[in-house]
GROMACS .gro file of C-alpha atoms in nm:
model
  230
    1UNK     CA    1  -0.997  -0.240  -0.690
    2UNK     CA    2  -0.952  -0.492  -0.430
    3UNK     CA    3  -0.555  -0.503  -0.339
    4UNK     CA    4  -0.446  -0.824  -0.083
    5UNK     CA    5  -0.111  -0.857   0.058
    6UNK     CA    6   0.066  -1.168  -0.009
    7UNK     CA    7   0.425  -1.335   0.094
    8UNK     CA    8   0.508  -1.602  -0.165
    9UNK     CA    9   0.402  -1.720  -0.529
   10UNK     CA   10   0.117  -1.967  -0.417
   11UNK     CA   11  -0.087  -1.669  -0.218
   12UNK     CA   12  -0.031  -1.434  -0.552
   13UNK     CA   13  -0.166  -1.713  -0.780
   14UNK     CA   14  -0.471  -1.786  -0.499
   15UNK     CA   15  -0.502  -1.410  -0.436
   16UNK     CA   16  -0.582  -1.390  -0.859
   17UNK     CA   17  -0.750  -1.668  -0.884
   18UNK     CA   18  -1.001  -1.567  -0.599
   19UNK     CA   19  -1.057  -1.202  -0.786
   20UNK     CA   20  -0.810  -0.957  -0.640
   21UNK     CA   21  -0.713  -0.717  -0.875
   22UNK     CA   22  -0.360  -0.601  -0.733
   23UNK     CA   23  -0.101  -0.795  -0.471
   24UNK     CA   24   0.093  -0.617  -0.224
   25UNK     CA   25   0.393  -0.844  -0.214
   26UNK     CA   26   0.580  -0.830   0.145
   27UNK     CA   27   0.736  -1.066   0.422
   28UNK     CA   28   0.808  -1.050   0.780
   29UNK     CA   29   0.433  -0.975   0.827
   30UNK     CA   30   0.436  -1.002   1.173
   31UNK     CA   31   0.681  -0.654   1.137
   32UNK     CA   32   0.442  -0.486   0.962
   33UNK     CA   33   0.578  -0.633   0.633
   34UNK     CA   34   0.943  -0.608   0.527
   35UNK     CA   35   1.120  -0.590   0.150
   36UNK     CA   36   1.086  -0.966   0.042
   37UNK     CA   37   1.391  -1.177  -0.107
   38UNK     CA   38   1.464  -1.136  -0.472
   39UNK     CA   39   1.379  -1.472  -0.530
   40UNK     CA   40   1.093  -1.437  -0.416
   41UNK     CA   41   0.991  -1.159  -0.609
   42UNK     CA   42   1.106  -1.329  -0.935
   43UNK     CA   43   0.890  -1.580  -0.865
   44UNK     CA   44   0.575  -1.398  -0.811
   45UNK     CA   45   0.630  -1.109  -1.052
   46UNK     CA   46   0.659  -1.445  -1.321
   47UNK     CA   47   0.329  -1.625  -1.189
   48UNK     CA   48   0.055  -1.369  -1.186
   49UNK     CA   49  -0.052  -1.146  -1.442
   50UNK     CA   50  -0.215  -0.925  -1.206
   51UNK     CA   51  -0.015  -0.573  -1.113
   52UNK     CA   52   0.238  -0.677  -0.830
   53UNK     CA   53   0.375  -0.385  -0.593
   54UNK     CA   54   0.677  -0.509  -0.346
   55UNK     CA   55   0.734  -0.408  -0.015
   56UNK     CA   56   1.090  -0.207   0.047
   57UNK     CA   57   1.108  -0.129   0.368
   58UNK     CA   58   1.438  -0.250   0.584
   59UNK     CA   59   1.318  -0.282   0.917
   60UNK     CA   60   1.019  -0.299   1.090
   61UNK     CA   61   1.078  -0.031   1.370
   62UNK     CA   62   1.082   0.276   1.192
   63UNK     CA   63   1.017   0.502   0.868
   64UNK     CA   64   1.309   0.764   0.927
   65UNK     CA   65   1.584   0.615   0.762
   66UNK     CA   66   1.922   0.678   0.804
   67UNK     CA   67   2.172   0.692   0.465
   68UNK     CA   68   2.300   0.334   0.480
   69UNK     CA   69   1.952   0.239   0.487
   70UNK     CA   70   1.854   0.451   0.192
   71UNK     CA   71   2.176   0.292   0.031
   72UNK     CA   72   2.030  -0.035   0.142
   73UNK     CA   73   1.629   0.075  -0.025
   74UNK     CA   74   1.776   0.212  -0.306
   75UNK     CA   75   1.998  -0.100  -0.416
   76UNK     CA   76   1.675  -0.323  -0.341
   77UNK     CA   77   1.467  -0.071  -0.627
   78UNK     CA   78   1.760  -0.168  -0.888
   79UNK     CA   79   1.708  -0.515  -0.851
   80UNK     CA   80   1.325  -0.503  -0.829
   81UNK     CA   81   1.373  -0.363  -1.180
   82UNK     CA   82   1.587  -0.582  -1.291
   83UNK     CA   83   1.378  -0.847  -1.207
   84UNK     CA   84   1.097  -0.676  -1.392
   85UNK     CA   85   0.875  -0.496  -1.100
   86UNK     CA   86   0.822  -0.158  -1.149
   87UNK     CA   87   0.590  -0.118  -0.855
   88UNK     CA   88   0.704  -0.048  -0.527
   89UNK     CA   89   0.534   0.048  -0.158
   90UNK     CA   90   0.724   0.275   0.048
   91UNK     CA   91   0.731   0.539   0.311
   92UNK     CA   92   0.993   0.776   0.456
   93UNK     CA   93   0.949   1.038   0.680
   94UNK     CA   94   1.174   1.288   0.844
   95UNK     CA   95   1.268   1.306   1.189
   96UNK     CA   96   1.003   1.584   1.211
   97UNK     CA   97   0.722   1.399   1.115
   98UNK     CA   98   0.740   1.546   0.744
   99UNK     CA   99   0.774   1.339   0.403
  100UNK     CA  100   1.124   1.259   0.289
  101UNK     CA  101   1.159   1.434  -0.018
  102UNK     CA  102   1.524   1.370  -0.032
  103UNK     CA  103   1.462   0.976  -0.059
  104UNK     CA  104   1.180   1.035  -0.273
  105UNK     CA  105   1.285   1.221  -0.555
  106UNK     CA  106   1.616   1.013  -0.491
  107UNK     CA  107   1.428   0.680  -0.575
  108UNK     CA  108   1.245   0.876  -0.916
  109UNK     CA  109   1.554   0.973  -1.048
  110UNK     CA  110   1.688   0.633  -1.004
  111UNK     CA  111   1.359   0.475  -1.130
  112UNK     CA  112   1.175   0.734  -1.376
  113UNK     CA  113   0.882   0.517  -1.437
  114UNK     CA  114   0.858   0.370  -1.101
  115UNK     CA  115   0.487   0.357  -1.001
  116UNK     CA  116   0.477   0.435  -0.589
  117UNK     CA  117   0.216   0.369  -0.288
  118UNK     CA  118   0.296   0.579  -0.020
  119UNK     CA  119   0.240   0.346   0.279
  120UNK     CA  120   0.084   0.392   0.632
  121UNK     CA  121   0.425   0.584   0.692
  122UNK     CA  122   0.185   0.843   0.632
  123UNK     CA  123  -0.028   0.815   0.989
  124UNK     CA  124   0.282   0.943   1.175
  125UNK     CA  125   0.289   1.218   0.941
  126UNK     CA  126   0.287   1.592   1.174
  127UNK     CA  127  -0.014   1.703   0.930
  128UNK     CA  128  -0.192   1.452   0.643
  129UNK     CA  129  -0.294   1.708   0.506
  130UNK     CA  130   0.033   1.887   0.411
  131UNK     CA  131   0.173   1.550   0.376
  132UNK     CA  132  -0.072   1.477   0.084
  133UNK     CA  133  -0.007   1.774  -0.143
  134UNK     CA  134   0.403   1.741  -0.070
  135UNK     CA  135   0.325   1.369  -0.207
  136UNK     CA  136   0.045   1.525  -0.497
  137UNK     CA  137   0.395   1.741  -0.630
  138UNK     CA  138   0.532   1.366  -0.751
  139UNK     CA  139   0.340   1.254  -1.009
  140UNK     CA  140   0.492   0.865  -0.939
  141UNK     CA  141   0.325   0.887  -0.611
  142UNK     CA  142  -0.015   0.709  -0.718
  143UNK     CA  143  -0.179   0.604  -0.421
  144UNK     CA  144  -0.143   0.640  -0.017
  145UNK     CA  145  -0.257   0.363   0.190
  146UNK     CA  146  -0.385   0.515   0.509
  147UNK     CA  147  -0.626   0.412   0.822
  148UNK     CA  148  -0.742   0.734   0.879
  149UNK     CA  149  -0.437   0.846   1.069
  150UNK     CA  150  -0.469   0.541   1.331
  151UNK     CA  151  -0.889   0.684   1.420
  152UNK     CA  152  -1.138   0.465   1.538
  153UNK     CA  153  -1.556   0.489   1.444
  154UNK     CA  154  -1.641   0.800   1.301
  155UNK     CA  155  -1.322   0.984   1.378
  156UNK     CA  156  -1.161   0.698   1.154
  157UNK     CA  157  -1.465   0.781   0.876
  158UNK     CA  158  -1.438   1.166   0.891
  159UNK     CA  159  -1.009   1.136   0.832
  160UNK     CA  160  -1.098   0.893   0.520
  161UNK     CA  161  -1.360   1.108   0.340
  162UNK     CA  162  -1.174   1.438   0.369
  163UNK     CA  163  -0.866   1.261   0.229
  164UNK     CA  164  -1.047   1.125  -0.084
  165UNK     CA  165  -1.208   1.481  -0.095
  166UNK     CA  166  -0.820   1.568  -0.141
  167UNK     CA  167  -0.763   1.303  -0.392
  168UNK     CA  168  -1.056   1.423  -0.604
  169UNK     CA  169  -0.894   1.745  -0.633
  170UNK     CA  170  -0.574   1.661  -0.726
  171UNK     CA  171  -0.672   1.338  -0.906
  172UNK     CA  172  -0.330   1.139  -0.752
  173UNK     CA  173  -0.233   1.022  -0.521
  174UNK     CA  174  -0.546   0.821  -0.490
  175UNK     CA  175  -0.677   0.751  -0.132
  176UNK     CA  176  -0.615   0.356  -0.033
  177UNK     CA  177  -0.792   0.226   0.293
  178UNK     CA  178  -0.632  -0.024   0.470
  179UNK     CA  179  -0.585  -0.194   0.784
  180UNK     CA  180  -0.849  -0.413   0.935
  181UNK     CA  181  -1.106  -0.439   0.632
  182UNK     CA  182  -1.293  -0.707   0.624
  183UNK     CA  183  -1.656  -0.840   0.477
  184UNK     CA  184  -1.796  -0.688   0.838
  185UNK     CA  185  -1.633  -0.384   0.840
  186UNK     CA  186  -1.624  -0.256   0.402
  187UNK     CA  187  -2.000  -0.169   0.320
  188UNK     CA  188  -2.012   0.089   0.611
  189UNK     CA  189  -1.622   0.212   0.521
  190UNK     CA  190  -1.727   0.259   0.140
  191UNK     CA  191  -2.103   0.382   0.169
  192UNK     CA  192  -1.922   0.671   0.373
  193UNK     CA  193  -1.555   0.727   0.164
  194UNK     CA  194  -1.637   0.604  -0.150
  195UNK     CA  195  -1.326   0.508  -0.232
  196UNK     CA  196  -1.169   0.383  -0.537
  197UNK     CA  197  -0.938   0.084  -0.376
  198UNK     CA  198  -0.915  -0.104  -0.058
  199UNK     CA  199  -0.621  -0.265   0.070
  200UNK     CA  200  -0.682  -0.613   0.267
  201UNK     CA  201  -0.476  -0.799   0.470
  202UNK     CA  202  -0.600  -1.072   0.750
  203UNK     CA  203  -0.923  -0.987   0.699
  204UNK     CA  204  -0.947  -1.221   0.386
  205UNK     CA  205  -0.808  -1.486   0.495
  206UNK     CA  206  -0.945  -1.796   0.644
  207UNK     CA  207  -1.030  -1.723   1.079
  208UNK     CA  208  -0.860  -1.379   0.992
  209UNK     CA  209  -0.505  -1.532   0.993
  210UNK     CA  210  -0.233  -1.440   0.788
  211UNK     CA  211  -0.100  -1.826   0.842
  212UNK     CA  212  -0.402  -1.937   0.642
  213UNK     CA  213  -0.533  -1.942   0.282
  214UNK     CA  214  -0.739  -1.702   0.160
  215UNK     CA  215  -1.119  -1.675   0.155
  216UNK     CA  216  -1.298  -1.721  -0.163
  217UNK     CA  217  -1.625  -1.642  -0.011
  218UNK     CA  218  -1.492  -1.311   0.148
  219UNK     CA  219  -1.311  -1.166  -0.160
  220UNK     CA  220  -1.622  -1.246  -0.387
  221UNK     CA  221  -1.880  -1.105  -0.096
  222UNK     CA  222  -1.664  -0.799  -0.082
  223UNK     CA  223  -1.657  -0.752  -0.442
  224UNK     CA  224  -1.996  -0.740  -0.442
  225UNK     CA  225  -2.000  -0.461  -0.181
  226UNK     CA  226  -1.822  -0.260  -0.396
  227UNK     CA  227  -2.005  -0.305  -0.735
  228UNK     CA  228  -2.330  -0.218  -0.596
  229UNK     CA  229  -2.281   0.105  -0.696
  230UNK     CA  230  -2.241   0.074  -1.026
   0.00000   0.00000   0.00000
């Protein structure tokens, strides 16, 4: 599974049309992504038949939310669903560096068959570890996009494999690598993790730029990578 991030309806249809199999739908990029408007979203969720997840997330400068900003994520979940998404990425954490059950379980009881990715919330977590099987306990929770918990080289490789090692175990959440993939870096990331999904941002786009299309070449090239086990 090859997942891209886009920010409007033309990169979703390009995104499909170029072989991704899932969109990450955000804007304010430059933030780190932020919950896109709900026009947006209408427009994308009714342009692509590929799976769509949205962004909720309502600032870019931290993942310990206070309660109008739960308020705030919880009335953006209603309208996703209204609009027809049932796919959201999120990730709380607690001022101690722990998941944020409350907003979790919160945001399943609200939205029963809301599908979740745990986002890179998860590399400030105190432990990954822990932080996995509190996340394994929700069965919504079907995938955590991570970097390795912000590692480098083989520090980066060793964090990856012992989380899908974790994921095999428990079956979900499913182990998502992301940040700074590209056609140079995949083969040696998934001949060593093995991984089920990647998650691609700049790195499939045109000179690596998120102002630019995306790169036909790349996405097929890196689809390749990944088949060649098969």
């Amino acid at each position: 599974m090859i997942e891209v991030i886009v920010q409007n309806r033309e990169e979703a249809i390009e995104a499909e049309a170029f072989g991704a199999g899932r969109v990450e739908l955000v804007t304010g990029i430059e933030a780190g992504g932020l919950t896109p408007s709900y026009g947006t979203i209408k427009s994308v969720l009714n342009s692509v038949t590929i799976p769509v997840q949205v962004m909720i997330r309502p600032n870019g400068y931290s993942h310990c939310y206070s309660d109008e900003e739960k308020e705030v994520i919880l009335e953006d979940i209603r309208i996703l669903s209204e609009l027809g998404g049932k796919r959201i990425v999120i990730g709380g954490i607690t001022k101690d560096h722990t998941i944020d059950e409350e907003l979790l379980e919160t945001i399943i009881q609200q939205q029963p068959d809301i599908d979740i990715t745990f986002h890179r919330a998860f590399e400030e977590l105190s432990s990954q570890k822990e932080g996995y099987k509190t996340l394994a306990q929700y069965p919504n929770v079907k995938r955590i996009l991570t970097s390795g918990a912000n590692q480098e080289g083989q520090e980066r490789i060793s964090q990856l494999q012992e989380l899908v090692r974790y994921s095999a175990e428990e079956s979900i959440p499913t182990i998502m690598p992301g940040s700074g993939l590209s056609l140079a870096t995949i083969e040696s990331i998934h001949q060593a993790v093995q991984a089920e999904e990647y998650h691609f941002g700049k790195g499939v786009r045109v000179g690596e730029d998120f102002s630019n299309h995306f790169s036909e070449k790349s996405i097929k090239l890196i689809e390749q990578v990944l088949n060649k086990r098969k």
